[in-house]
XYZ file of C-alpha atoms in Angstrom:
378
model
C -8.661 2.078 21.822
C -5.582 1.796 23.928
C -2.308 0.661 21.793
C 0.147 -1.460 23.620
C 3.459 -0.314 23.144
C 5.713 -2.335 25.668
C 9.190 -3.084 24.830
C 9.224 -0.290 22.087
C 12.633 0.973 20.664
C 12.968 3.722 18.118
C 16.206 3.843 15.585
C 17.416 6.991 15.534
C 20.596 6.429 13.310
C 20.585 4.887 9.563
C 24.289 4.002 10.137
C 23.635 1.515 13.004
C 20.106 1.128 14.126
C 19.667 0.028 17.711
C 18.138 -3.303 18.014
C 14.277 -3.207 18.517
C 11.856 -4.695 20.475
C 10.065 -8.374 18.950
C 7.041 -7.000 18.129
C 5.145 -10.411 17.128
C 3.363 -10.614 20.676
C 3.493 -7.710 21.574
C 5.866 -8.194 24.860
C 9.093 -10.153 24.178
C 11.835 -8.202 24.094
C 15.093 -9.354 21.733
C 17.487 -10.487 23.759
C 20.693 -9.445 22.088
C 21.418 -7.122 19.788
C 21.112 -8.311 15.979
C 22.387 -6.367 12.534
C 19.358 -5.001 11.508
C 18.585 -6.313 7.890
C 16.986 -3.437 6.667
C 19.724 -0.964 7.203
C 20.751 -0.857 4.108
C 17.850 -1.017 1.935
C 15.536 1.152 0.655
C 12.117 -0.183 1.534
C 8.681 0.786 0.087
C 5.512 0.003 0.894
C 3.298 0.379 -2.547
C 0.315 0.835 -0.540
C -0.610 1.099 2.948
C -1.596 3.240 5.999
C 0.124 4.256 9.524
C -2.498 3.242 11.933
C -4.244 0.161 11.425
C -7.709 0.927 9.581
C -9.743 -1.198 11.894
C -10.170 -0.234 16.188
C -7.297 2.660 16.003
C -6.864 6.283 15.620
C -7.158 6.060 11.950
C -10.955 5.543 12.530
C -10.555 9.234 13.504
C -11.013 11.193 10.763
C -9.580 14.176 11.997
C -6.104 13.614 12.335
C -3.735 11.897 9.974
C -1.885 9.393 11.924
C -1.683 9.132 15.663
C 1.794 9.646 17.668
C 2.160 5.672 17.889
C 1.598 5.327 14.467
C 4.576 8.291 13.444
C 7.195 6.381 16.218
C 6.143 3.087 14.423
C 7.088 4.458 11.035
C 10.234 5.509 12.290
C 11.204 2.356 14.064
C 9.638 0.257 11.182
C 12.583 0.515 8.580
C 9.930 2.253 6.177
C 11.800 4.489 3.529
C 8.401 5.516 1.740
C 4.952 4.478 1.413
C 2.374 5.398 -0.702
C -0.353 6.551 1.916
C -3.882 6.844 0.702
C -5.491 10.428 0.278
C -9.153 9.600 -0.482
C -11.096 6.481 -2.570
C -13.892 8.703 -2.430
C -15.819 10.606 -4.981
C -16.135 14.084 -3.508
C -13.728 16.368 -5.360
C -13.383 18.985 -2.563
C -13.076 16.662 0.161
C -10.173 15.689 -2.000
C -8.742 18.755 -2.158
C -8.859 19.269 1.537
C -7.702 15.947 2.411
C -4.461 16.989 0.310
C -4.038 20.162 2.521
C -4.367 18.399 5.574
C -1.592 15.752 4.710
C 0.556 18.466 3.574
C 0.261 20.583 6.726
C 0.966 17.225 8.660
C 4.141 16.716 6.962
C 5.194 20.342 7.421
C 4.504 20.013 10.931
C 7.072 17.390 11.397
C 9.553 18.081 9.391
C 12.323 16.128 10.839
C 10.200 12.971 10.344
C 8.434 13.404 7.432
C 9.102 14.320 3.707
C 7.210 14.655 1.026
C 7.821 12.781 -1.895
C 7.622 14.239 -5.601
C 10.514 12.376 -7.379
C 12.619 9.314 -6.568
C 15.590 11.500 -5.538
C 13.034 12.600 -2.869
C 12.568 9.055 -1.836
C 16.444 8.683 -1.556
C 16.920 11.841 0.480
C 14.484 10.154 2.708
C 16.410 7.378 3.554
C 19.592 9.293 3.920
C 17.997 11.908 6.532
C 16.255 9.450 8.364
C 12.669 10.052 7.728
C 9.800 8.502 6.245
C 8.980 9.718 2.511
C 4.894 10.250 2.027
C 3.571 9.186 -1.314
C 0.424 10.839 -1.936
C -1.897 8.530 -3.512
C -5.639 8.081 -4.842
C -7.526 4.707 -4.767
C -10.064 6.030 -7.035
C -10.388 8.646 -9.818
C -14.219 9.223 -9.655
C -13.515 12.597 -8.150
C -12.715 14.210 -11.197
C -16.323 13.822 -12.646
C -16.197 14.228 -16.017
C -13.097 16.347 -16.262
C -9.899 14.842 -17.059
C -8.338 18.366 -16.754
C -8.626 17.897 -12.942
C -5.805 15.242 -12.960
C -3.665 18.299 -13.808
C -4.807 20.137 -10.143
C -3.890 16.547 -8.461
C -0.807 16.343 -10.422
C 0.248 20.163 -9.321
C -0.898 19.467 -5.503
C 1.458 16.646 -5.507
C -0.395 13.752 -6.155
C 2.038 10.631 -7.312
C -0.405 7.661 -7.800
C -3.967 7.147 -8.853
C -6.377 4.410 -8.899
C -8.802 4.376 -11.604
C -11.943 2.657 -9.590
C -12.369 1.397 -6.400
C -14.198 -2.056 -6.114
C -17.495 -0.441 -7.765
C -18.167 0.981 -11.273
C -17.476 4.451 -11.897
C -17.404 7.028 -15.051
C -13.909 5.329 -16.419
C -14.422 1.516 -15.704
C -15.292 -1.291 -13.716
C -13.900 -2.068 -10.085
C -13.414 -5.841 -9.063
C -16.880 -6.299 -7.976
C -18.584 -4.182 -10.648
C -21.092 -7.044 -12.400
C -20.389 -7.581 -15.839
C -17.045 -6.918 -15.632
C -17.181 -3.544 -17.286
C -14.704 -2.109 -19.554
C -12.326 1.011 -19.599
C -14.670 3.529 -21.163
C -14.181 6.548 -23.739
C -13.621 9.001 -20.835
C -11.477 6.082 -18.972
C -9.081 6.303 -21.870
C -9.088 9.970 -21.474
C -8.107 9.855 -17.625
C -5.513 7.390 -18.934
C -3.847 9.649 -21.282
C -4.058 12.690 -19.182
C -2.511 10.486 -15.965
C 0.341 9.339 -18.836
C 0.908 13.112 -19.921
C 1.293 14.467 -16.068
C 3.773 11.595 -15.199
C 1.383 10.307 -12.466
C 1.471 6.414 -12.044
C -1.541 4.491 -12.978
C -2.772 2.201 -10.267
C -5.086 -0.897 -11.266
C -5.356 -2.751 -8.041
C -9.284 -2.454 -7.244
C -10.065 -2.403 -11.097
C -11.842 -5.389 -12.625
C -10.295 -7.886 -15.223
C -11.411 -6.120 -18.243
C -10.835 -2.550 -17.510
C -7.353 -3.775 -15.743
C -6.273 -5.553 -19.195
C -7.969 -2.486 -21.021
C -6.087 0.398 -18.972
C -2.571 -1.627 -19.135
C -2.866 -1.749 -22.978
C -4.016 1.757 -23.419
C -1.288 3.552 -20.929
C 1.675 4.719 -22.794
C 3.895 4.420 -19.133
C 4.190 1.029 -17.227
C 1.467 0.961 -14.754
C 1.072 -0.597 -11.417
C -0.973 -2.761 -8.764
C 0.156 -1.876 -6.016
C -1.600 -4.066 -3.840
C -3.446 -7.305 -4.824
C -2.948 -11.214 -4.851
C -2.529 -14.168 -7.235
C -5.856 -15.516 -8.469
C -4.245 -18.325 -9.370
C -3.388 -19.572 -5.745
C -6.649 -17.907 -4.764
C -9.499 -17.064 -6.684
C -10.781 -13.727 -5.777
C -12.144 -10.599 -7.396
C -9.321 -8.500 -5.562
C -6.873 -11.081 -6.736
C -5.114 -10.717 -10.290
C -4.932 -13.149 -12.726
C -1.608 -14.625 -14.530
C -2.707 -12.814 -17.856
C -2.810 -9.506 -15.844
C 0.089 -10.385 -13.946
C 2.279 -11.160 -16.767
C 1.027 -8.264 -18.960
C 1.980 -6.035 -15.914
C 5.312 -7.153 -16.205
C 5.941 -6.864 -20.098
C 4.749 -3.283 -20.008
C 7.675 -2.526 -17.351
C 5.232 -2.139 -14.610
C 5.399 -3.134 -11.075
C 2.939 -5.776 -8.848
C 2.578 -4.989 -4.835
C 1.444 -8.213 -2.986
C -0.943 -7.083 -0.222
C -1.404 -8.464 3.461
C -4.851 -9.099 3.453
C -7.635 -11.699 4.165
C -8.093 -12.403 0.071
C -4.541 -14.385 0.181
C -6.538 -17.539 1.432
C -9.784 -18.585 1.997
C -11.667 -19.657 5.009
C -9.219 -18.114 7.600
C -7.239 -15.808 8.539
C -3.723 -15.397 6.530
C -0.150 -15.773 7.740
C 3.080 -14.943 6.527
C 3.695 -18.152 4.778
C 0.276 -17.226 2.770
C 1.873 -13.797 1.893
C 5.172 -15.694 0.720
C 3.706 -18.024 -1.550
C 1.685 -15.030 -3.262
C 5.319 -13.036 -3.686
C 6.997 -16.280 -5.114
C 3.825 -17.222 -7.646
C 4.193 -13.342 -8.768
C 8.024 -13.907 -9.359
C 7.683 -16.954 -11.046
C 5.197 -14.928 -13.230
C 6.197 -11.535 -14.110
C 10.448 -12.261 -12.925
C 11.830 -10.526 -10.031
C 12.112 -7.378 -11.400
C 8.821 -6.554 -11.055
C 7.358 -7.523 -7.871
C 7.493 -5.707 -4.280
C 5.113 -5.400 -1.287
C 1.663 -3.096 -0.974
C 0.578 -4.050 2.638
C -2.751 -2.226 2.500
C -2.039 -2.259 6.546
C -1.076 0.192 9.008
C 2.353 -0.396 11.554
C 0.753 -0.080 15.151
C 0.913 -2.881 17.074
C -2.236 -4.327 17.550
C -3.626 -4.215 21.510
C -7.145 -5.533 22.394
C -7.747 -7.830 19.578
C -11.515 -7.954 20.641
C -11.938 -4.405 20.327
C -10.538 -4.805 16.944
C -12.802 -7.721 16.080
C -15.555 -5.730 17.499
C -15.001 -2.855 15.422
C -14.101 -4.837 12.482
C -17.756 -6.571 12.620
C -19.121 -2.832 12.187
C -16.655 -2.110 8.925
C -17.765 -4.946 7.319
C -21.685 -4.069 7.905
C -20.903 -0.961 6.795
C -18.799 -1.491 3.482
C -21.421 -4.225 2.490
C -24.522 -0.935 3.019
C -22.600 1.114 0.735
C -22.053 -1.518 -1.959
C -18.125 -1.288 -1.644
C -17.341 -4.691 0.633
C -15.869 -7.394 -1.286
C -16.407 -11.372 -1.272
C -14.835 -12.844 1.578
C -14.950 -10.054 3.803
C -16.106 -11.989 7.125
C -16.304 -10.095 10.694
C -14.769 -13.566 11.942
C -12.014 -13.389 10.044
C -9.731 -10.507 10.645
C -8.014 -8.721 7.742
C -4.581 -8.830 9.230
C -1.342 -11.453 8.494
C -0.361 -13.436 11.735
C 3.506 -13.018 12.076
C 3.306 -9.555 9.950
C 2.085 -7.066 12.349
C 3.746 -3.918 14.041
C 6.649 -2.117 13.291
C 8.523 -5.069 12.679
C 6.818 -6.683 9.784
C 9.452 -5.949 7.244
C 11.882 -7.353 9.511
C 9.964 -10.274 9.697
C 9.148 -10.928 5.927
C 12.756 -10.447 5.191
C 13.422 -12.994 7.512
C 10.668 -15.667 6.258
C 11.969 -14.722 2.424
C 15.829 -15.302 3.300
C 14.680 -18.739 5.270
C 12.851 -19.739 1.608
C 16.390 -19.187 0.163
C 16.147 -15.449 -1.549
C 19.039 -13.887 -2.027
C 20.142 -10.135 -0.944
C 19.752 -9.064 -4.638
C 16.243 -10.573 -4.738
C 15.309 -9.014 -1.908
C 16.813 -5.431 -2.450
C 14.792 -5.612 -5.297
C 11.471 -6.590 -3.529
C 11.600 -4.376 -0.668
C 12.131 -1.077 -2.784
C 14.459 -1.462 -5.723
C 11.806 -2.541 -8.147
C 9.119 0.053 -7.256
C 11.670 2.946 -7.493
C 12.617 1.904 -10.767
C 8.922 1.943 -11.805
C 8.441 5.151 -10.243
C 11.737 6.674 -11.596
C 10.150 5.788 -15.574
C 7.063 6.877 -14.903
C 8.089 9.794 -12.759
C 10.631 10.877 -15.141
C 13.362 11.728 -12.156
């Protein structure tokens, strides 16, 4: 599909970012220059993409991201992103995908930087680049060999989610029948991830596996992209018990911008703010951030996106990886938080709610940075 990029302005300086186009409707231009609220912030997306997944070039498996997405990332104020390498179970395919991502980063040394440590995230901010954190949304590709974690750690994978929605050899996903426990092999995988200083991510895990893994992990864990079940009961949202235990372990919770934040309609910025504020009430302000589960390119032809998404819903259902509430008539986007100005829009919404600069610094990046430093060791 064609991406409408009217009004696009790209920032080229960390010291004084240029005023950007308003991306809320893809056509209005900012009439006068305003200070960029993200200019001095570390902005970390705990789980997200560059292109949006539905109806955009991200659907083409032959490339890592579109040119529009790379430009949008640079203009967005984003410092670093946990960019999913794979959510599949094919070991060799996972290795190939890491190599493909690395080659793409090497091809854009002036714009992208591979993240191994939090110092790399800080360097990305200083150099005006976007840091790429390699992450998996499933650990099924290790098969029955926990030592494969060593290989992926050596390749620079910094975050590993134990399960996707379904059950695997490690534990139960959010939609797995019977709410399975973390398996004995799952305990071995968690121990190996801890030993190699890789973040354990429990976003798609079911409740029992999530609680088991938090207690089993010697290091603080991440739930990189979720919502709050107390506000919207859905298998992909986490209970207060899970959220509280993450915070007590010193971990991190990222709130996503997904349809699961609300029932029966498309989500809005207000819904994201409600879930962030509830997570802060439960976890405290030192353990909450953002994990959008979305891209940075402005949506163009909405009808084309709807048609593509309807096909995706059917495909996910046929493969058994879909989740309740995925409906073709409800787009998986948040109104008001689209395109490369989405982080600025959220910053404005949280500011209007009275959240001060110190809290905003934590939500937008400092909480993730602290958590990552503790797990990665640097």
